[in-house]
PDB file of C-alpha atoms in Angstrom:
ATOM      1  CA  UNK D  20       0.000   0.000   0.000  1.00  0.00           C
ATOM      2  CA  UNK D  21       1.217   3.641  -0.739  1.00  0.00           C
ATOM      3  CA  UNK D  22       2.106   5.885   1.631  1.00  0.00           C
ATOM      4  CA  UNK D  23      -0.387   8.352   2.991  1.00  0.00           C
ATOM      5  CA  UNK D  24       0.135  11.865   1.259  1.00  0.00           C
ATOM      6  CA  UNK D  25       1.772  14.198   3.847  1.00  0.00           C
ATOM      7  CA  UNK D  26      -1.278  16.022   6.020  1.00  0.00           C
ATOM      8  CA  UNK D  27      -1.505  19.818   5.220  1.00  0.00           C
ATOM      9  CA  UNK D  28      -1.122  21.775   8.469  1.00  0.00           C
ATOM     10  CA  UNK D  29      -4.245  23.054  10.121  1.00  0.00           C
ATOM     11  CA  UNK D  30      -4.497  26.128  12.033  1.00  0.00           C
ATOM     12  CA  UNK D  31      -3.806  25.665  16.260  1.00  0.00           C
ATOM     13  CA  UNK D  32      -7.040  24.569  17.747  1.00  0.00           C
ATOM     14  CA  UNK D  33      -8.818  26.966  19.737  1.00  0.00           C
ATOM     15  CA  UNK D  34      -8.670  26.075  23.348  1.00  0.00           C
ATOM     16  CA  UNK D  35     -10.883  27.422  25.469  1.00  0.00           C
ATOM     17  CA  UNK D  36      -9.263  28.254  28.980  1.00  0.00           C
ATOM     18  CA  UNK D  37      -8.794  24.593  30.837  1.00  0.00           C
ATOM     19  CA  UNK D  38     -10.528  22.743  28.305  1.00  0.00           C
ATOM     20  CA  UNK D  39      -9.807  19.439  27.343  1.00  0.00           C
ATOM     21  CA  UNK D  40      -7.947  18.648  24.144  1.00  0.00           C
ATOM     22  CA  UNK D  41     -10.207  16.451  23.062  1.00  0.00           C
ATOM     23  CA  UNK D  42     -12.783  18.781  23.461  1.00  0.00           C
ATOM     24  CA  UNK D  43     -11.623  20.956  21.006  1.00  0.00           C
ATOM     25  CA  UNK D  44     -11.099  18.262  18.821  1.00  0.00           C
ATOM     26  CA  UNK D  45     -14.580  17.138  18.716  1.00  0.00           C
ATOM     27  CA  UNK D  46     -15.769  21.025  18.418  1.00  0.00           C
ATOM     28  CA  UNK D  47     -13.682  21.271  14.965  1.00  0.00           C
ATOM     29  CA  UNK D  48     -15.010  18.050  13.534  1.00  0.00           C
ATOM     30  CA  UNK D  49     -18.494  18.884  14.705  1.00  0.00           C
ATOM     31  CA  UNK D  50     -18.039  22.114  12.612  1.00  0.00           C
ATOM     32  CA  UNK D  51     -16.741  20.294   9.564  1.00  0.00           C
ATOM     33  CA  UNK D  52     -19.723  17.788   9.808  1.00  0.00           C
ATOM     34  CA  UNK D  53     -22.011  20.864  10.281  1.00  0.00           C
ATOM     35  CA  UNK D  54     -20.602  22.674   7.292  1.00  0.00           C
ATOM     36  CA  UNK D  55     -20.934  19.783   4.626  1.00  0.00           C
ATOM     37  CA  UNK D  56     -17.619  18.651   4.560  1.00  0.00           C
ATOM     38  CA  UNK D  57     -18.427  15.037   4.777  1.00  0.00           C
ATOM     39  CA  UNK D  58     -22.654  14.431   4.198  1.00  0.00           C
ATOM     40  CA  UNK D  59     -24.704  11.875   5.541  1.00  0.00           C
ATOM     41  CA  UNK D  60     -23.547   8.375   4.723  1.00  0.00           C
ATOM     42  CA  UNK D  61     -19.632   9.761   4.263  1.00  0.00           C
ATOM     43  CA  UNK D  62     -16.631   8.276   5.852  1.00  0.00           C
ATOM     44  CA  UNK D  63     -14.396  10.223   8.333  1.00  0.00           C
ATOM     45  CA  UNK D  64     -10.673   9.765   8.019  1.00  0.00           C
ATOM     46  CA  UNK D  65      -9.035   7.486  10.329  1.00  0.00           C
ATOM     47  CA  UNK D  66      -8.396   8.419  13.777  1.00  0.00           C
ATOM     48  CA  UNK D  67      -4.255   8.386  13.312  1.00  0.00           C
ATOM     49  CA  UNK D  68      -5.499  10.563  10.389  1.00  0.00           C
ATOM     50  CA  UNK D  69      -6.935  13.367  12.859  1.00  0.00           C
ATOM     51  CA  UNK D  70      -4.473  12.691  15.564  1.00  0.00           C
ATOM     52  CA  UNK D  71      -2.031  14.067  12.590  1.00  0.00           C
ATOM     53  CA  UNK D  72      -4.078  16.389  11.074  1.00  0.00           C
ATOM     54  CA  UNK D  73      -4.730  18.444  14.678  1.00  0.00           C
ATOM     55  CA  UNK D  74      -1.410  17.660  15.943  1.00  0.00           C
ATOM     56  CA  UNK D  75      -2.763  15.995  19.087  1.00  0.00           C
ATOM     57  CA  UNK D  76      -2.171  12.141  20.394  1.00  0.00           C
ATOM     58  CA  UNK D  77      -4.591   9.166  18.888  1.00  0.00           C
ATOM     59  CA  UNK D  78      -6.327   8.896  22.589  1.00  0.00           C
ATOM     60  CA  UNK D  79      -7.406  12.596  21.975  1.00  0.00           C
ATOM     61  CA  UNK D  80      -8.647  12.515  18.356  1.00  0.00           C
ATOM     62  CA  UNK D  81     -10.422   8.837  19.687  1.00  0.00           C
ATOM     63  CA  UNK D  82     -11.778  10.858  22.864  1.00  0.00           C
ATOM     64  CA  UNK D  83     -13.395  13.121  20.202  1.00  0.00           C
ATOM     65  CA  UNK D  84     -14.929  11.013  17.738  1.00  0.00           C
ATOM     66  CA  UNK D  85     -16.406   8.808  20.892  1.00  0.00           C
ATOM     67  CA  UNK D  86     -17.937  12.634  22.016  1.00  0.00           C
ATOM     68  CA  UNK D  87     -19.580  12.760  18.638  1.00  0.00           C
ATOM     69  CA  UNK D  88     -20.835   9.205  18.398  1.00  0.00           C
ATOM     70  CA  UNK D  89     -22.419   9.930  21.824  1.00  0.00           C
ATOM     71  CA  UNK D  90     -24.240  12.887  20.553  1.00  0.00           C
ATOM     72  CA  UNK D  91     -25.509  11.308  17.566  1.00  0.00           C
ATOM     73  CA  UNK D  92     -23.443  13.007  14.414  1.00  0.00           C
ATOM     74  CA  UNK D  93     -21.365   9.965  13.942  1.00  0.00           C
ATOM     75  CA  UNK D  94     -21.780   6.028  14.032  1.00  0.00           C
ATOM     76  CA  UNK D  95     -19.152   3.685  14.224  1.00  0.00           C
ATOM     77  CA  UNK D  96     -18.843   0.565  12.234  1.00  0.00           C
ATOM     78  CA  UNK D  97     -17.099  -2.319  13.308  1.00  0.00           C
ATOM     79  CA  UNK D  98     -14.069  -2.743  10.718  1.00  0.00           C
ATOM     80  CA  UNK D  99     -14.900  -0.163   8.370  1.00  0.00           C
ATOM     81  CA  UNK D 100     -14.637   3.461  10.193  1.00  0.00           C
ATOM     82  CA  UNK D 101     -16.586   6.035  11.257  1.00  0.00           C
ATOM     83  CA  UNK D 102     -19.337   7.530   9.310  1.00  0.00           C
ATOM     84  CA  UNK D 103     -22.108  10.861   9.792  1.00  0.00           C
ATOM     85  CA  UNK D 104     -24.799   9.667  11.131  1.00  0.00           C
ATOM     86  CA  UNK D 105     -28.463  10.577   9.452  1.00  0.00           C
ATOM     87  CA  UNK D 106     -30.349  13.031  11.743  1.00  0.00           C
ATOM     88  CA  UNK D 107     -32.891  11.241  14.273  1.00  0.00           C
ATOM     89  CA  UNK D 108     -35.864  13.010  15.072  1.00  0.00           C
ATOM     90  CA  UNK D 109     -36.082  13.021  19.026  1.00  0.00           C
ATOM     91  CA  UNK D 110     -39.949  12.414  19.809  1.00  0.00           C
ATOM     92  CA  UNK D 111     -40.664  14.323  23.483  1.00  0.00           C
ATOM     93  CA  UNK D 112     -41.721  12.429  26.210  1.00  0.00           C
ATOM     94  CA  UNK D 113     -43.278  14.420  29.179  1.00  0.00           C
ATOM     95  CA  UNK D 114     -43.379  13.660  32.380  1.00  0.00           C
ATOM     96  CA  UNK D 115     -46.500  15.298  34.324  1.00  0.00           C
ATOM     97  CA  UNK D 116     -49.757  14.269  35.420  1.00  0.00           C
ATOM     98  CA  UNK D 117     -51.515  15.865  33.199  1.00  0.00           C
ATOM     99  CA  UNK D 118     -49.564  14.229  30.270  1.00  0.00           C
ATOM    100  CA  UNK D 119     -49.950  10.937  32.007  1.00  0.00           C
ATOM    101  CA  UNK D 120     -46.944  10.965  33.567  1.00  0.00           C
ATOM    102  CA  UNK D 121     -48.139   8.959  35.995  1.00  0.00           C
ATOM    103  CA  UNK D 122     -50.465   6.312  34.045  1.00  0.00           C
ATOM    104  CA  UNK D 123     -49.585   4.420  31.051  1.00  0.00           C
ATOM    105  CA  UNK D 124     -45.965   5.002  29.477  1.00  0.00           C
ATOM    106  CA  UNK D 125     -47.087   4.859  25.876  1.00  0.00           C
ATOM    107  CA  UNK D 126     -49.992   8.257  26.605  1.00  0.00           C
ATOM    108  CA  UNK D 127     -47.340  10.636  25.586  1.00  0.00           C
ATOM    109  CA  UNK D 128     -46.566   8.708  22.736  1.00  0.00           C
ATOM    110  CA  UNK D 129     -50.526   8.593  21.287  1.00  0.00           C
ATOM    111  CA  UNK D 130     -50.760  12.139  22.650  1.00  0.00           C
ATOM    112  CA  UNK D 131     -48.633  13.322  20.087  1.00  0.00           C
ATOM    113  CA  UNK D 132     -50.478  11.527  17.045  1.00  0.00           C
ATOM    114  CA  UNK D 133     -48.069   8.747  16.258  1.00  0.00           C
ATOM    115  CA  UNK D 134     -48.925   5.229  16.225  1.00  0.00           C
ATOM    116  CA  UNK D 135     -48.154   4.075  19.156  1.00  0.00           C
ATOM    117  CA  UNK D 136     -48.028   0.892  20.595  1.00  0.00           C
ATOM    118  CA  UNK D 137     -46.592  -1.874  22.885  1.00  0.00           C
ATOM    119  CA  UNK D 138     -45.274  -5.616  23.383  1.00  0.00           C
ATOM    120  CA  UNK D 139     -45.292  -6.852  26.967  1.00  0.00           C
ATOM    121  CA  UNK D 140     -44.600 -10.109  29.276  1.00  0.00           C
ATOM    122  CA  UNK D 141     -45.930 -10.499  32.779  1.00  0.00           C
ATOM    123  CA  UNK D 142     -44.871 -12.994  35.038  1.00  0.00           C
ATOM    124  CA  UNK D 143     -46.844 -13.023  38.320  1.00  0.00           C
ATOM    125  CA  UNK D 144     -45.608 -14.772  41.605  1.00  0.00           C
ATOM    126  CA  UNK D 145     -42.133 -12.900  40.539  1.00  0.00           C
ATOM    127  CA  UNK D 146     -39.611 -13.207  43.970  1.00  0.00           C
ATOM    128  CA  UNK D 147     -38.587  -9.461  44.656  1.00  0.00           C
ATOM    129  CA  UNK D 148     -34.830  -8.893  44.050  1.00  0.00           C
ATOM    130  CA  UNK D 149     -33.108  -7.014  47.261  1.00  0.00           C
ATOM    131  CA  UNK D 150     -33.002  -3.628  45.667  1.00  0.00           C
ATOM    132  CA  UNK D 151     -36.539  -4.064  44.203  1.00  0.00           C
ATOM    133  CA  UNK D 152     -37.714  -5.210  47.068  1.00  0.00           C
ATOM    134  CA  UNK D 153     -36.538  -1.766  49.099  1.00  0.00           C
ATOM    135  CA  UNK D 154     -38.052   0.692  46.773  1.00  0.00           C
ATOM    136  CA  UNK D 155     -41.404  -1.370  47.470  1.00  0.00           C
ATOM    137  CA  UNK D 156     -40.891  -1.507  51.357  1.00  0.00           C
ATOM    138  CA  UNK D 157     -41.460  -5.514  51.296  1.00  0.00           C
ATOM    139  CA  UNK D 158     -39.667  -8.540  52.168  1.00  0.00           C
ATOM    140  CA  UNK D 159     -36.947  -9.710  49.385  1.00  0.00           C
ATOM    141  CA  UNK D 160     -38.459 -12.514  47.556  1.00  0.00           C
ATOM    142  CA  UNK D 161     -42.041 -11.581  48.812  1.00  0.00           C
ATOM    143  CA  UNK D 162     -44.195 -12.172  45.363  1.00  0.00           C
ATOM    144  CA  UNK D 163     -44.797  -9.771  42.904  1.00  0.00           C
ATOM    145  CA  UNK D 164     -46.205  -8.772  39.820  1.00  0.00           C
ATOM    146  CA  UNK D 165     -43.306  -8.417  37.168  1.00  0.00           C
ATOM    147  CA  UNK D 166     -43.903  -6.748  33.307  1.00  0.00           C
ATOM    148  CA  UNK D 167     -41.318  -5.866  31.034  1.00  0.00           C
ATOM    149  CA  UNK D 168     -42.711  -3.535  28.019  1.00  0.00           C
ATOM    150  CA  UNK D 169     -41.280  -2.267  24.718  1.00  0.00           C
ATOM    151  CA  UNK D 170     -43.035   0.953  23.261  1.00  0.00           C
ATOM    152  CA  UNK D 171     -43.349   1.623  19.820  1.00  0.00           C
ATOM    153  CA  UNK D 172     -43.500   4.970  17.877  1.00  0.00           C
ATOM    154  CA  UNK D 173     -43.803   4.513  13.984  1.00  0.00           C
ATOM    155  CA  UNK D 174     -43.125   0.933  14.418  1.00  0.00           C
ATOM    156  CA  UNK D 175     -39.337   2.309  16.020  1.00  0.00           C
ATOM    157  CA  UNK D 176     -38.887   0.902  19.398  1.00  0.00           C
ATOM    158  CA  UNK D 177     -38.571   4.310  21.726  1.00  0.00           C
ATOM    159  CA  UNK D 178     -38.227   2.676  25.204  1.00  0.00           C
ATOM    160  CA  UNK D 179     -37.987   0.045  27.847  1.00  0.00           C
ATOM    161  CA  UNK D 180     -40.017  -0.682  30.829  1.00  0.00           C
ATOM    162  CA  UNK D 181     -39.465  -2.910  33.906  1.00  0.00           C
ATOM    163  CA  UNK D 182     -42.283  -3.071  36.693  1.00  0.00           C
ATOM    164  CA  UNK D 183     -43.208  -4.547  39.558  1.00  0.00           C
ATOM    165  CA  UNK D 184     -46.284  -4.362  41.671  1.00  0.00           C
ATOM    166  CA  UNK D 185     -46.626  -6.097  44.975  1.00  0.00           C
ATOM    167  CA  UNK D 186     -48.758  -8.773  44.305  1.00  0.00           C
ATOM    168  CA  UNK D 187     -50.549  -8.557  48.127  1.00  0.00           C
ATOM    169  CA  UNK D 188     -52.050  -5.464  46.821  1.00  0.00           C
ATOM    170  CA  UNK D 189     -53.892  -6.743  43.567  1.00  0.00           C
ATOM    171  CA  UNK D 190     -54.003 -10.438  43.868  1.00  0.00           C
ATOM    172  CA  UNK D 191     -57.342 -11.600  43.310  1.00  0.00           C
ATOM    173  CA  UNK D 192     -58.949  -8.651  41.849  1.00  0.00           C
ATOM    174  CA  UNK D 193     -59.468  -7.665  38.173  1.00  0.00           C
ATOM    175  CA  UNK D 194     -56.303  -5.566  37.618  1.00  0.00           C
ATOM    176  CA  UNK D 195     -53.692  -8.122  38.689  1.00  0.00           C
ATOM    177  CA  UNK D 196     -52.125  -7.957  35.241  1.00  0.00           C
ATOM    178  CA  UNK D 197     -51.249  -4.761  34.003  1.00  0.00           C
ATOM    179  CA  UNK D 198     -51.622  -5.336  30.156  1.00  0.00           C
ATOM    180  CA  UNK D 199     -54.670  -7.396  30.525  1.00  0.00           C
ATOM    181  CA  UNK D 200     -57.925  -7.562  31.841  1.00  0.00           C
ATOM    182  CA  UNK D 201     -60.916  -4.272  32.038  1.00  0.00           C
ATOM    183  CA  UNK D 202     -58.270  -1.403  32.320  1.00  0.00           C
ATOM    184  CA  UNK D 203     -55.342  -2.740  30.337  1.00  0.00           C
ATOM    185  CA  UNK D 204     -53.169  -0.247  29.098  1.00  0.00           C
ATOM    186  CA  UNK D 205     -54.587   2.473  31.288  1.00  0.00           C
ATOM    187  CA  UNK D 206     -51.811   2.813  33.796  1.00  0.00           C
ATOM    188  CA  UNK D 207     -51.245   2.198  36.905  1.00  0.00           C
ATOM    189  CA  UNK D 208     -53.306   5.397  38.611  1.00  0.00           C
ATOM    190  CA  UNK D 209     -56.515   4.312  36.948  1.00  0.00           C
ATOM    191  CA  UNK D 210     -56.375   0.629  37.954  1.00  0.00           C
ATOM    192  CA  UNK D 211     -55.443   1.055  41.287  1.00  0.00           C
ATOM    193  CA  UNK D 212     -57.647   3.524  41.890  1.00  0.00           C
ATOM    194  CA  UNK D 213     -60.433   0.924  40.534  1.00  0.00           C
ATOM    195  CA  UNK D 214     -59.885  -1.453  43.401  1.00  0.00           C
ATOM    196  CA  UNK D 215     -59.689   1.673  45.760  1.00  0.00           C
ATOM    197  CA  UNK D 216     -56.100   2.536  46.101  1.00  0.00           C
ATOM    198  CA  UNK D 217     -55.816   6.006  45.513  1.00  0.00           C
ATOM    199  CA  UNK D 218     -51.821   7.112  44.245  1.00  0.00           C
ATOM    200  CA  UNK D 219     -50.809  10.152  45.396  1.00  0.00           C
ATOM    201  CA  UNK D 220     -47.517  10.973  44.592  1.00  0.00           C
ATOM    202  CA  UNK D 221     -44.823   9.404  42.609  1.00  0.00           C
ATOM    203  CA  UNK D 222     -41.138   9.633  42.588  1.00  0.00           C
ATOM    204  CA  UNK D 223     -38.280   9.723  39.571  1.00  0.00           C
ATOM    205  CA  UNK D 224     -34.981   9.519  40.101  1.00  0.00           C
ATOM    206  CA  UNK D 225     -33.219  10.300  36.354  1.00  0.00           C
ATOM    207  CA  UNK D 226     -29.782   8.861  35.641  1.00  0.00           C
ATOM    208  CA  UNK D 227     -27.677   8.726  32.571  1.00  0.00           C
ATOM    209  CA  UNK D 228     -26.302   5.497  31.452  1.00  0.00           C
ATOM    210  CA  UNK D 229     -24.968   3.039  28.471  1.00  0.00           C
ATOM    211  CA  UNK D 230     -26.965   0.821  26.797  1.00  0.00           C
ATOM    212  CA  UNK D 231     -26.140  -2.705  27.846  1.00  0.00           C
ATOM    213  CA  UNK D 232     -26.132  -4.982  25.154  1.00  0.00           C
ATOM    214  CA  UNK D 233     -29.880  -6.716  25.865  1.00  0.00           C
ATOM    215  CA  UNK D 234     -31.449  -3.157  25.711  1.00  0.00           C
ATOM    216  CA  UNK D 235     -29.121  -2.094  22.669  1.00  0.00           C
ATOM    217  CA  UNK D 236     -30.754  -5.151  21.010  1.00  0.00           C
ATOM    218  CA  UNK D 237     -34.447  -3.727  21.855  1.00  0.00           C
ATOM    219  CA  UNK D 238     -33.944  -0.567  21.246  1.00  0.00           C
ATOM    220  CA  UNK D 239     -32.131  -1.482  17.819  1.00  0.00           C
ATOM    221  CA  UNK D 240     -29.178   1.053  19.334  1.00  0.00           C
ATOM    222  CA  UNK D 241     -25.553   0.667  18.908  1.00  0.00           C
ATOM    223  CA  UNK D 242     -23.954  -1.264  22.644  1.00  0.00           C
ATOM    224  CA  UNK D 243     -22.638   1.670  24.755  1.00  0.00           C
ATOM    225  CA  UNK D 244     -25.194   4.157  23.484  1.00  0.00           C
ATOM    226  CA  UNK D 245     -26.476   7.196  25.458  1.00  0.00           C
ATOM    227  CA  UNK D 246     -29.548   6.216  27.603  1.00  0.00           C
ATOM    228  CA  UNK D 247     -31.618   7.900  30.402  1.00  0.00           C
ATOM    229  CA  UNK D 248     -32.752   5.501  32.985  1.00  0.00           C
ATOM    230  CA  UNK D 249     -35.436   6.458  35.301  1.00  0.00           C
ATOM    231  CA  UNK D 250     -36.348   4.760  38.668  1.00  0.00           C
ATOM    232  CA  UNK D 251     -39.743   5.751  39.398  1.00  0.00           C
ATOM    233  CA  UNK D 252     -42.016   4.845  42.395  1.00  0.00           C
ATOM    234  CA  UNK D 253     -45.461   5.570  42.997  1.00  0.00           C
ATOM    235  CA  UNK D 254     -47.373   5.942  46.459  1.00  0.00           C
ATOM    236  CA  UNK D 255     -50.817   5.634  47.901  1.00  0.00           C
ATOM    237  CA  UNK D 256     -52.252   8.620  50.116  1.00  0.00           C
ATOM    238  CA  UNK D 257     -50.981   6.361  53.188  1.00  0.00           C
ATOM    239  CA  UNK D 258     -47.186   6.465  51.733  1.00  0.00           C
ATOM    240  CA  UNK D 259     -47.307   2.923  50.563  1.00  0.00           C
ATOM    241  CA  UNK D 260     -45.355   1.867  47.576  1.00  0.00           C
ATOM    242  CA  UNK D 261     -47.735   0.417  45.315  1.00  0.00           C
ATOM    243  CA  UNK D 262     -45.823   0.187  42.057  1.00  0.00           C
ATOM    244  CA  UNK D 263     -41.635   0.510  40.771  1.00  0.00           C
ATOM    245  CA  UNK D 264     -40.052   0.501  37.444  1.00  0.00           C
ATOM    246  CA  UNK D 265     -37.142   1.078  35.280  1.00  0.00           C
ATOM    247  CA  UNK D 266     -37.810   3.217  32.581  1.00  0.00           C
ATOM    248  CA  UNK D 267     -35.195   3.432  29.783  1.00  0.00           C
ATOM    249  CA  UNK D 268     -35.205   5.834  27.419  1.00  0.00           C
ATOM    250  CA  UNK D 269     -32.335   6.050  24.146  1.00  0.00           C
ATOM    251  CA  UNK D 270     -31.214   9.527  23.620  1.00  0.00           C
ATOM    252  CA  UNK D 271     -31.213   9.071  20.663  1.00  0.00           C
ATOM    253  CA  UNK D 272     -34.830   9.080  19.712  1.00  0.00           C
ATOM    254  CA  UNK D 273     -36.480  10.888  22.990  1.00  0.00           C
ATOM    255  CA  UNK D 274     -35.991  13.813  24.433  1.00  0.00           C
ATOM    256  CA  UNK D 275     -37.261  14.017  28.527  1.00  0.00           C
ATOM    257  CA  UNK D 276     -38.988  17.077  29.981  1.00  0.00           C
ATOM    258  CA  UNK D 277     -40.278  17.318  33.193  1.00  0.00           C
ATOM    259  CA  UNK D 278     -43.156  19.725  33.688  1.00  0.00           C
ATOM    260  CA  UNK D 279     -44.725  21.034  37.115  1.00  0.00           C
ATOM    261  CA  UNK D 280     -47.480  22.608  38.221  1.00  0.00           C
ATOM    262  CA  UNK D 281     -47.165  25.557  39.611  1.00  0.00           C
ATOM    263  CA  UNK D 282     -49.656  26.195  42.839  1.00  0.00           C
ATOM    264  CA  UNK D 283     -50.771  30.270  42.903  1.00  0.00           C
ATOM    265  CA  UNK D 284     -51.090  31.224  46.436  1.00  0.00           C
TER     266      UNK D 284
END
């Protein structure tokens, strides 16, 4: 194979006071990208390529294409490079009451006029893990009510859920499973409420994170991904834990807001 031509020079990179290297890196290749030097579909050189080109180490210019793979510009494939990524609309996903942030995931999805929809599997009798177990306030291993969801927008997977009620609380009425029965798919608010249990606040605690390689398959993301994972836990008017979940969201294709009410005095 030839020699690679000799790299023209480019001008210093413009580093901000204390900033990273890499940071800089990814700010000049996010420009180029932005300005139609390489389109959608094309290949970027090869990180010893940009290492050269912007005179830095090939930890740096890797440290700055990783930056821009997390945001979405560029996509890596395995033995052939790096290459811009096609623009992915982000669908919104509210969370407040009144948007049905507290009943049925897929509301804000319909809300919004896109097709959406949802593939599930309960298990009931489910032993409660330790940490699952703690967020409901019951025994580990007491039974429970366990359903794993994928939600669909345009037929795209746009996010993962993991519950678990405590089966003492439903078992034997109509609304022991979640996704079937009179008041499937209507969330968790309604049905409860139904057998009496009135939910009165819930809790979210947001946390980015990678996608692990089972949820990279479901979501149909790349392994290592951008994700928001949300632990949320909803109580009765007596405090009572009446229903957890992990919610995972890809970054790639929803954006989170949280809106609040706000009370006039």
């Amino acid at each position: 194979m030839p020699p690679l031509p000799p790299v023209p020079p480019l001008p210093p990179l413009p580093l901000k006071p204390r900033e990273a290297p890499y940071l800089a890196v990814a700010d000049a290749l996010r420009a180029r990208i932005r300005g139609g030097e390489w389109r959608i579909g094309g290949r970027l050189p090869s990180r010893a390529r940009l290492a050269e080109e912007y005179g830095v180490g090939r930890n740096v210019a890797q440290r700055a294409v990783d930056r821009l793979i997390a945001e979405g510009l560029l996509e890596g494939r395995a033995g052939s490079g790096t290459y811009v990524r096609a623009p992915r609309e982000r669908l919104p996903m509210i969370r407040a009451r009144r948007h049905g942030g507290l009943g049925h995931p897929a509301t804000s999805v319909a809300e919004r006029g896109r097709a959406g929809a949802w593939d599930f599997h309960t298990r009931v009798r489910f032993p409660a893990p330790a940490a699952i177990a703690e967020r409901l306030a019951i025994a580990p291993g007491d039974p429970c009510v366990s359903t794993r969801c994928e939600f669909l927008a345009d037929g795209r997977p746009v996010q993962l859920s993991h519950s678990w009620e405590p089966l003492a609380i439903t078992d034997g009425t109509p609304i022991v499973l979640p996704e079937q029965g009179p008041l499937a798919g209507k969330g968790v608010v309604e049905r409860m409420r139904s057998i009496g249990v009135l939910v009165e606040t819930v809790a979210e605690l947001p946390r980015p994170a990678r996608a692990t390689r089972e949820q990279a398959h479901l979501l149909g993301i790349s392994l290592g991904d951008l994700v928001l994972r949300i632990e949320r836990t909803l109580y009765d008017d007596g405090g009572r834990p009446v229903e957890t979940a992990d919610i995972v969201v890809p970054d790639a294709r929803r954006e989170v807001l949280y809106e609040f009410a706000v009370e006039r005095g």
